[in-house]
Amino acid sequence: QVRMVESGGGLVQPGGSLEVSCRASGMISSVFSNVRLGWYRQAPGKERELIATATSGKTTTYVDSVKGRFTISRDNSKKTTYLQMNDLKPEDTAVYYCNVLSPTNQPNYSWGQGTQVTVSS
């Protein structure tokens, strides 16, 4: 059974940086190498939104609110995806999740526990 395991969140001041990671537990590496990955976030009182994607060929997309500040990457040998977040803003405060994406950008697996990122002075 595949589980998405997020980690690396924390408290950071506005303008700071943080990298969160997500490992696909239970997935074999050869499968992971060929999946499309997505990072989501859910702020308090808001719906979960897809903010970044990465194909198996490492083509990436971002929503406008994080473009130029966030970078999605992947290490197929570790079955892990990363989200490097720079110039963080209070509005980036949210629980961050990852998932494998279907061709229509739907999440393929159950949600993990997420990792909390809080941007505050």
XYZ file of C-alpha atoms in Angstrom:
121
model
C 0.000 0.000 0.000
C 1.377 3.384 -1.009
C 1.535 6.123 1.605
C 2.690 9.681 1.101
C 4.845 10.800 4.025
C 5.501 14.534 4.286
C 8.094 16.161 6.540
C 10.184 19.270 7.054
C 7.620 21.879 7.989
C 8.080 24.434 10.735
C 7.932 28.039 11.797
C 9.770 30.553 9.627
C 9.891 34.328 9.517
C 8.564 36.282 6.527
C 11.192 36.377 3.804
C 12.744 33.145 5.015
C 13.191 29.798 3.297
C 12.176 26.243 4.020
C 12.301 22.934 2.182
C 9.666 20.282 2.728
C 9.907 16.739 1.457
C 7.579 13.858 0.722
C 8.420 10.197 0.331
C 6.205 7.661 -1.434
C 6.365 4.794 1.022
C 5.483 1.413 -0.453
C 6.085 2.434 -4.075
C 8.896 0.813 -6.020
C 11.452 3.159 -7.532
C 10.785 2.199 -11.139
C 7.131 3.180 -10.735
C 7.980 6.394 -8.890
C 10.287 7.429 -11.706
C 7.384 7.508 -14.143
C 4.683 9.240 -12.127
C 3.662 12.875 -12.160
C 3.904 14.497 -8.751
C 2.075 17.375 -7.152
C 2.399 19.541 -4.071
C -0.767 20.886 -2.488
C -1.481 23.159 0.433
C -4.492 23.810 2.613
C -4.699 27.038 4.557
C -7.059 27.392 7.529
C -10.646 27.693 6.351
C -9.731 27.124 2.707
C -9.853 24.226 0.294
C -6.774 22.235 -0.564
C -5.140 23.601 -3.718
C -2.602 22.192 -6.124
C 0.360 24.573 -6.256
C 3.167 22.773 -8.100
C 3.593 19.762 -10.368
C 6.533 17.832 -11.805
C 6.429 15.281 -14.609
C 8.690 12.265 -14.893
C 10.722 14.332 -17.333
C 10.992 17.038 -14.674
C 8.818 19.572 -16.471
C 7.323 21.751 -13.753
C 4.282 23.998 -13.354
C 3.304 26.438 -10.605
C 0.325 28.507 -9.628
C 0.900 32.234 -9.941
C 0.978 32.811 -6.182
C 4.166 30.729 -5.760
C 5.803 31.110 -9.175
C 9.359 32.399 -8.866
C 9.513 31.601 -5.143
C 8.866 27.841 -4.918
C 10.704 25.033 -6.702
C 9.495 21.450 -6.975
C 12.056 18.710 -7.520
C 12.356 14.958 -7.224
C 14.909 12.301 -6.365
C 13.678 9.101 -7.974
C 16.294 6.956 -6.233
C 14.834 8.044 -2.885
C 11.206 8.050 -4.093
C 11.024 11.568 -2.732
C 9.795 14.931 -3.947
C 10.876 18.253 -2.491
C 9.394 21.724 -2.373
C 11.926 24.485 -1.826
C 10.152 27.609 -0.638
C 11.878 30.980 -0.684
C 10.744 34.493 0.208
C 7.962 33.046 2.320
C 4.951 35.180 3.140
C 2.345 34.910 5.910
C -0.188 33.834 3.280
C 1.941 30.746 2.604
C 0.946 29.444 6.032
C -0.766 26.112 5.426
C -0.491 22.372 5.746
C 1.483 21.074 2.773
C 0.762 17.729 1.123
C 2.065 15.806 -1.857
C 0.476 13.177 -4.051
C 0.852 11.308 -7.301
C -1.270 12.905 -10.006
C -3.546 11.345 -12.585
C -3.536 12.754 -16.152
C -6.416 15.010 -15.075
C -4.556 16.302 -12.000
C -6.527 14.216 -9.563
C -4.695 12.764 -6.540
C -4.073 9.044 -6.898
C -3.627 8.069 -3.259
C -5.020 8.787 0.160
C -3.677 11.911 1.775
C -0.772 11.736 4.174
C -0.622 13.659 7.420
C 0.848 16.721 5.716
C 3.452 19.039 7.179
C 2.597 22.374 8.782
C 4.358 25.489 7.524
C 3.796 28.641 9.522
C 5.163 31.981 8.340
C 5.108 34.515 11.117
C 7.320 37.035 12.849
